[in-house]
Amino acid sequence: MESEFERKVLMCGIVGYTGTNDATDILIGGLKRLEYRGYDSAGIALGNDEGIESVCRKGRVGDLEQTVAGMQLDGACGIGHTRWATHGTPSEANAHPHLSCEGDIAIVHNGIIENFMELKEELLSRGHEFTSQTDSEVIAHLLEEEYALLAFDDSGQDDIANAQGRRLDRTPDKMIASGDPSVLAQAVSHVTERLIGSYGLAAITSHEPGVIVVARKDSPLVVGAAPDGSYLASDMIALLDATRDVLILEDGQVAELTPSGIALFAREHDELVSCEYETTHIDWSVDSAEKGGYDDFMLKEIHEQPRVIRDTLAGRLVGDRITIDELGMSPAELNLIDKVYIIACGTSYHAGLIAKNLIERWAHIPTEVEVASEFRYRNPIITPTTLVVAVSQSGETADTLAAIRDARIKGARVFGITNVVGSPVARESDGVIYTKANKEIAVASTKSFLGQVVSLTLLALLLAQTKGNLTTGQIRLLFSELADTAEQVEEIISDTTDIDSAALACKDASSALFIGRGMGAATATEGALKLKEISYLHAEAYPAGEMKHGPIALIDEGFPVIAIATKSPTYEKVLSNLQESKARGAMVVAIATQGDEEIGKYADHVIFIPKVRDELSPITASVPLQLFARAIALERGCDVDQPRNLAKSVTVE
Ligand code: AGP
């Protein structure tokens, strides 16, 4: 039973279309593209001058598709939503779109309305009836009130005709439209002023057929015009079939979509003022968002990693110098850095753990790595000479964004490492490196993790270069070895026989330990996360030296211990840990360096990887761990691309 004020939060997908084609297929197609973001319920609403028809289903977009296939939905204008809830049972009632009491307005919303309880009570007291427990529904009811105030005169006469007349003044077929905003746009703008929290929202009304209005705050929204009409989505991947020239909305902007184009408005005082805008051209191939012949996106993305390494390094060594112009800091400013904080969540945090070792080893700058959700509430000590590095694949993780804002208020320079061009992390940081992974579809991060590690390695080299701790010769050598990892990763993924047989041996375990020392300890953390998130097998990572302080008690006959046992200054010590594990019956899987003839004595399964220097070993050692996790997940019958309970972007706290 859900609580009355179920506080559901969404990491969802939003789409919309208005044009000359049938909207249903376009909306369903767009939702399928976004399904990786959330997949516990989905819905669409189509509007025309006779009213709004809305269909919602619990479950995946495929369930919704089947439902609408049996209906005669008619309309060339509509909005859609796929939802991922963190609280309460996913249900049809809570699925979007949400309608006003009269059913003449429909909205979809991504984000969280923090003051929804207060707004809901207010609306209930004025006679509104709610059909869901969601926070989003308040938007539909607020819009209903606001729309009535703006659109109907005192005698209750409909003033929409005038509003439509004004809209028709716009030049058709142009992205830049002029003129006054529609009544719906004005109403949306007024309503957003009452909302506290985050929102990417789209609204339609039967009073203004063919119009969709969108607005955003801290939640992504992209719009684009195509010959057959105007499109919107919370992620540009859903637009790429229709158009490659998109407008990425900024916080506070309101856009109005009609079949003939898109008008952009910004709030100035109490007014919506028309603005000109430039579109961004997206050159990703649509194919890069498809599986490209692989069984799943995760495998495809693992195979893309050599390309990611090459692209991330391209143009970074100019002469003998590492060059990251986007950092936005002069060498003199960089030289003043005396403390680095890396803030991130999940896999990105693990990339940070690897980077800490590199920055401290090469640049000799004290570095702390902190989970963003802790950092933001901990009041960390930050000075103007602190560099905060925010790492986020999506560039929209709520905690990481909040931590960035906090760090900037405290006076730090913030440098973002993200995969998504124009994402909030990119926009809110002083400088940014893009990881060049391209769109990552599988929820479990693989290629973007490698892109992050390579980018952070570059940053460590840059800091070392600036501080004068590495000679140009050393920098050149390290860069060249870093570039070589692309080929080494290719070699690892070309033959997975040993990985698959180790996975087969471990698939029935209920728990596993990942161990390593130094770089290996950091690598182990990501190995354990990959395994648990896609195979639902409990896994923990421990520095191998900690085994005797507790975790060794877990080991009994057949218990999997996965060790990063590559050649490193602590290799012998890892061997001792393996011996201790084996003595207690553990099934040891070792990631080891090619040519290591000793390791076979300590491990039941050995996965050999090419020899690299210790500092670069996380790049090569992570890849077999990704493949190992995937192989186990498939053996256990799991959906490796869309693991249960997870969403690709965590855009709420
Ligand atoms: C990765 O496999 C995870 N799904 C997750 O831990 C992710 O890394 C985390 O949510 C952070 O996301 P971000 O990099 O987009 O900020």
CSV table of C-alpha atoms in Angstrom, one decimal, residues 230-462:
chain,number,residue,atom,x,y,z
A,230,SER,CA,8.7,19.7,-34.0
A,231,TYR,CA,10.2,17.2,-31.6
A,232,LEU,CA,11.2,17.3,-27.9
A,233,ALA,CA,12.9,14.8,-25.7
A,234,SER,CA,14.8,14.7,-22.4
A,235,ASP,CA,17.7,13.1,-24.3
A,236,MET,CA,18.8,13.9,-27.8
A,237,ILE,CA,19.1,10.3,-28.7
A,238,ALA,CA,15.3,10.3,-29.1
A,239,LEU,CA,15.5,13.1,-31.7
A,240,LEU,CA,18.3,11.9,-33.9
A,241,ASP,CA,16.1,10.1,-36.4
A,242,ALA,CA,14.2,13.3,-37.0
A,243,THR,CA,16.8,16.0,-36.8
A,244,ARG,CA,20.4,16.6,-35.9
A,245,ASP,CA,20.1,20.3,-35.2
A,246,VAL,CA,18.9,20.7,-31.7
A,247,LEU,CA,18.3,23.4,-29.2
A,248,ILE,CA,19.4,22.4,-25.7
A,249,LEU,CA,17.1,24.3,-23.4
A,250,GLU,CA,18.6,26.3,-20.5
A,251,ASP,CA,17.1,26.6,-17.0
A,252,GLY,CA,14.3,29.1,-17.0
A,253,GLN,CA,13.6,29.0,-20.7
A,254,VAL,CA,10.3,28.1,-22.1
A,255,ALA,CA,9.9,26.7,-25.7
A,256,GLU,CA,6.8,26.5,-27.7
A,257,LEU,CA,6.6,23.8,-30.3
A,258,THR,CA,4.1,23.9,-33.2
A,259,PRO,CA,4.1,21.9,-36.5
A,260,SER,CA,5.8,24.8,-38.2
A,261,GLY,CA,8.7,25.5,-35.8
A,262,ILE,CA,9.9,26.3,-32.4
A,263,ALA,CA,9.8,29.6,-30.5
A,264,LEU,CA,12.0,30.2,-27.5
A,265,PHE,CA,11.1,32.5,-24.6
A,266,ALA,CA,12.9,33.6,-21.5
A,267,ARG,CA,11.2,34.9,-18.4
A,268,GLU,CA,11.9,38.6,-17.8
A,269,HIS,CA,10.2,39.8,-14.6
A,270,ASP,CA,6.7,38.6,-15.1
A,271,GLU,CA,6.8,38.4,-18.9
A,272,LEU,CA,7.9,35.8,-21.4
A,273,VAL,CA,10.2,37.5,-23.9
A,274,SER,CA,10.9,35.9,-27.3
A,275,CYS,CA,14.6,35.0,-27.8
A,276,GLU,CA,16.7,34.0,-30.8
A,277,TYR,CA,18.8,30.9,-30.5
A,278,GLU,CA,21.3,28.8,-32.2
A,279,THR,CA,21.0,25.1,-32.6
A,280,THR,CA,23.8,22.6,-31.9
A,281,HIS,CA,24.6,20.1,-34.6
A,282,ILE,CA,24.9,16.5,-33.4
A,283,ASP,CA,27.0,14.3,-35.5
A,284,TRP,CA,26.7,11.0,-33.6
A,285,SER,CA,25.6,8.3,-35.9
A,286,VAL,CA,22.2,6.9,-34.9
A,287,ASP,CA,23.8,3.6,-35.3
A,288,SER,CA,26.1,4.3,-32.4
A,289,ALA,CA,22.9,4.2,-30.3
A,290,GLU,CA,22.0,0.8,-31.7
A,291,LYS,CA,23.5,-2.6,-30.8
A,292,GLY,CA,25.5,-2.8,-34.0
A,293,GLY,CA,25.4,-6.5,-34.3
A,294,TYR,CA,26.3,-7.3,-30.7
A,295,ASP,CA,23.9,-9.3,-28.4
A,296,ASP,CA,23.6,-6.4,-26.0
A,297,PHE,CA,24.6,-2.8,-25.6
A,298,MET,CA,27.0,-3.6,-22.8
A,299,LEU,CA,29.0,-5.9,-25.1
A,300,LYS,CA,29.0,-3.3,-27.9
A,301,GLU,CA,30.2,-0.7,-25.5
A,302,ILE,CA,32.9,-2.9,-24.1
A,303,HIS,CA,34.1,-3.3,-27.7
A,304,GLU,CA,34.1,0.4,-28.3
A,305,GLN,CA,36.7,1.0,-25.6
A,306,PRO,CA,39.8,1.0,-27.8
A,307,ARG,CA,38.2,3.7,-29.9
A,308,VAL,CA,37.3,5.7,-26.7
A,309,ILE,CA,40.9,5.6,-25.5
A,310,ARG,CA,42.2,6.8,-28.9
A,311,ASP,CA,39.6,9.5,-29.2
A,312,THR,CA,40.1,10.7,-25.7
A,313,LEU,CA,43.8,11.0,-26.3
A,314,ALA,CA,43.6,12.6,-29.7
A,315,GLY,CA,45.3,16.0,-29.8
A,316,ARG,CA,46.4,15.9,-26.2
A,317,LEU,CA,50.1,15.7,-26.7
A,318,VAL,CA,51.3,18.8,-28.5
A,319,GLY,CA,55.0,18.6,-29.0
A,320,ASP,CA,56.2,17.3,-25.7
A,321,ARG,CA,53.4,18.8,-23.7
A,322,ILE,CA,50.1,17.5,-22.4
A,323,THR,CA,47.4,20.0,-23.5
A,324,ILE,CA,44.0,20.5,-22.0
A,325,ASP,CA,43.0,24.0,-23.1
A,326,GLU,CA,39.4,23.4,-21.9
A,327,LEU,CA,40.6,23.4,-18.3
A,328,GLY,CA,40.3,27.2,-18.5
A,329,MET,CA,43.3,27.7,-16.2
A,330,SER,CA,46.7,29.1,-17.0
A,331,PRO,CA,49.9,27.2,-16.1
A,332,ALA,CA,50.5,29.7,-13.3
A,333,GLU,CA,47.0,29.1,-11.8
A,334,LEU,CA,47.5,25.4,-12.1
A,335,ASN,CA,50.8,25.6,-10.4
A,336,LEU,CA,49.1,27.1,-7.4
A,337,ILE,CA,46.9,24.0,-6.9
A,338,ASP,CA,47.7,22.4,-3.6
A,339,LYS,CA,44.8,20.2,-3.1
A,340,VAL,CA,42.5,18.1,-5.4
A,341,TYR,CA,39.1,16.9,-4.5
A,342,ILE,CA,37.5,14.4,-6.9
A,343,ILE,CA,33.8,14.2,-6.5
A,344,ALA,CA,31.5,11.6,-8.2
A,345,CYS,CA,29.1,8.8,-7.7
A,346,GLY,CA,29.2,5.0,-8.5
A,347,THR,CA,31.5,4.0,-11.3
A,348,SER,CA,32.7,7.6,-11.7
A,349,TYR,CA,33.8,7.6,-8.1
A,350,HIS,CA,35.8,4.5,-8.8
A,351,ALA,CA,37.5,6.2,-11.7
A,352,GLY,CA,38.3,8.9,-9.1
A,353,LEU,CA,39.9,6.4,-6.8
A,354,ILE,CA,42.3,5.4,-9.6
A,355,ALA,CA,43.1,9.0,-10.3
A,356,LYS,CA,44.0,9.8,-6.7
A,357,ASN,CA,46.9,7.3,-7.0
A,358,LEU,CA,48.1,8.9,-10.2
A,359,ILE,CA,47.8,12.5,-9.1
A,360,GLU,CA,49.6,11.8,-5.8
A,361,ARG,CA,52.3,9.7,-7.5
A,362,TRP,CA,53.0,11.9,-10.4
A,363,ALA,CA,52.0,15.4,-9.4
A,364,HIS,CA,52.5,15.1,-5.6
A,365,ILE,CA,49.3,16.9,-4.9
A,366,PRO,CA,47.3,15.6,-2.0
A,367,THR,CA,44.1,14.3,-3.5
A,368,GLU,CA,40.8,13.2,-1.8
A,369,VAL,CA,38.1,11.3,-3.6
A,370,GLU,CA,34.6,11.6,-2.2
A,371,VAL,CA,31.2,10.4,-3.0
A,372,ALA,CA,29.3,13.5,-4.1
A,373,SER,CA,26.3,12.8,-1.7
A,374,GLU,CA,28.7,12.9,1.2
A,375,PHE,CA,30.8,15.8,0.0
A,376,ARG,CA,27.8,18.1,-0.4
A,377,TYR,CA,26.7,17.7,3.2
A,378,ARG,CA,30.1,17.5,4.9
A,379,ASN,CA,31.4,21.1,4.7
A,380,PRO,CA,34.8,20.0,3.3
A,381,ILE,CA,37.7,22.4,3.6
A,382,ILE,CA,38.1,24.2,0.3
A,383,THR,CA,40.3,27.1,-0.5
A,384,PRO,CA,40.8,29.1,-3.7
A,385,THR,CA,43.8,26.8,-4.5
A,386,THR,CA,41.7,23.7,-4.3
A,387,LEU,CA,40.9,22.1,-7.6
A,388,VAL,CA,37.6,20.2,-7.5
A,389,VAL,CA,37.2,17.6,-10.3
A,390,ALA,CA,33.6,16.5,-10.8
A,391,VAL,CA,33.3,13.2,-12.7
A,392,SER,CA,30.0,12.2,-14.2
A,393,GLN,CA,29.2,10.1,-17.3
A,394,SER,CA,25.8,11.6,-17.7
A,395,GLY,CA,26.7,15.1,-16.5
A,396,GLU,CA,23.4,15.3,-14.7
A,397,THR,CA,23.8,13.3,-11.5
A,398,ALA,CA,22.0,15.4,-8.9
A,399,ASP,CA,24.4,14.9,-6.1
A,400,THR,CA,27.4,15.6,-8.3
A,401,LEU,CA,25.8,18.8,-9.5
A,402,ALA,CA,25.0,19.9,-6.0
A,403,ALA,CA,28.5,19.2,-4.9
A,404,ILE,CA,29.8,21.3,-7.9
A,405,ARG,CA,27.6,24.2,-6.8
A,406,ASP,CA,28.8,23.9,-3.3
A,407,ALA,CA,32.4,23.8,-4.2
A,408,ARG,CA,32.1,26.9,-6.4
A,409,ILE,CA,30.4,28.8,-3.7
A,410,LYS,CA,33.3,27.9,-1.4
A,411,GLY,CA,35.7,29.4,-4.0
A,412,ALA,CA,37.1,26.3,-5.6
A,413,ARG,CA,37.9,26.0,-9.4
A,414,VAL,CA,35.7,23.2,-10.7
A,415,PHE,CA,36.7,21.0,-13.5
A,416,GLY,CA,34.2,18.6,-15.0
A,417,ILE,CA,34.9,15.3,-16.7
A,418,THR,CA,31.8,14.1,-18.5
A,419,ASN,CA,30.5,12.3,-21.5
A,420,VAL,CA,27.6,14.5,-22.5
A,421,VAL,CA,28.2,17.7,-24.4
A,422,GLY,CA,26.2,20.6,-23.0
A,423,SER,CA,25.3,18.6,-19.9
A,424,PRO,CA,24.7,20.5,-16.6
A,425,VAL,CA,28.1,19.3,-15.3
A,426,ALA,CA,29.8,20.7,-18.4
A,427,ARG,CA,27.9,24.0,-18.2
A,428,GLU,CA,28.4,24.5,-14.5
A,429,SER,CA,32.1,23.7,-14.4
A,430,ASP,CA,34.9,26.2,-15.0
A,431,GLY,CA,36.4,23.8,-17.5
A,432,VAL,CA,35.5,20.4,-18.9
A,433,ILE,CA,37.0,17.3,-20.6
A,434,TYR,CA,34.7,15.3,-22.7
A,435,THR,CA,35.4,11.6,-22.4
A,436,LYS,CA,34.5,10.9,-26.1
A,437,ALA,CA,32.7,7.6,-25.2
A,438,ASN,CA,29.6,8.8,-27.2
A,439,LYS,CA,26.2,7.7,-26.0
A,440,GLU,CA,26.3,4.9,-23.5
A,441,ILE,CA,23.1,3.0,-23.4
A,442,ALA,CA,23.7,0.0,-21.1
A,443,VAL,CA,23.0,1.1,-17.5
A,444,ALA,CA,26.2,-0.4,-16.3
A,445,SER,CA,29.0,2.0,-17.3
A,446,THR,CA,31.9,0.5,-19.2
A,447,LYS,CA,33.2,2.6,-22.0
A,448,SER,CA,32.6,5.9,-20.2
A,449,PHE,CA,34.4,4.5,-17.2
A,450,LEU,CA,37.5,3.9,-19.4
A,451,GLY,CA,37.1,7.3,-20.9
A,452,GLN,CA,37.0,8.8,-17.4
A,453,VAL,CA,40.1,6.9,-16.3
A,454,VAL,CA,42.0,8.0,-19.4
A,455,SER,CA,40.9,11.6,-19.0
A,456,LEU,CA,41.9,11.6,-15.4
A,457,THR,CA,45.2,10.1,-16.3
A,458,LEU,CA,45.7,13.0,-18.7
A,459,LEU,CA,44.8,15.4,-16.0
A,460,ALA,CA,47.4,13.8,-13.6
A,461,LEU,CA,50.0,14.1,-16.3
A,462,LEU,CA,49.1,17.7,-16.9
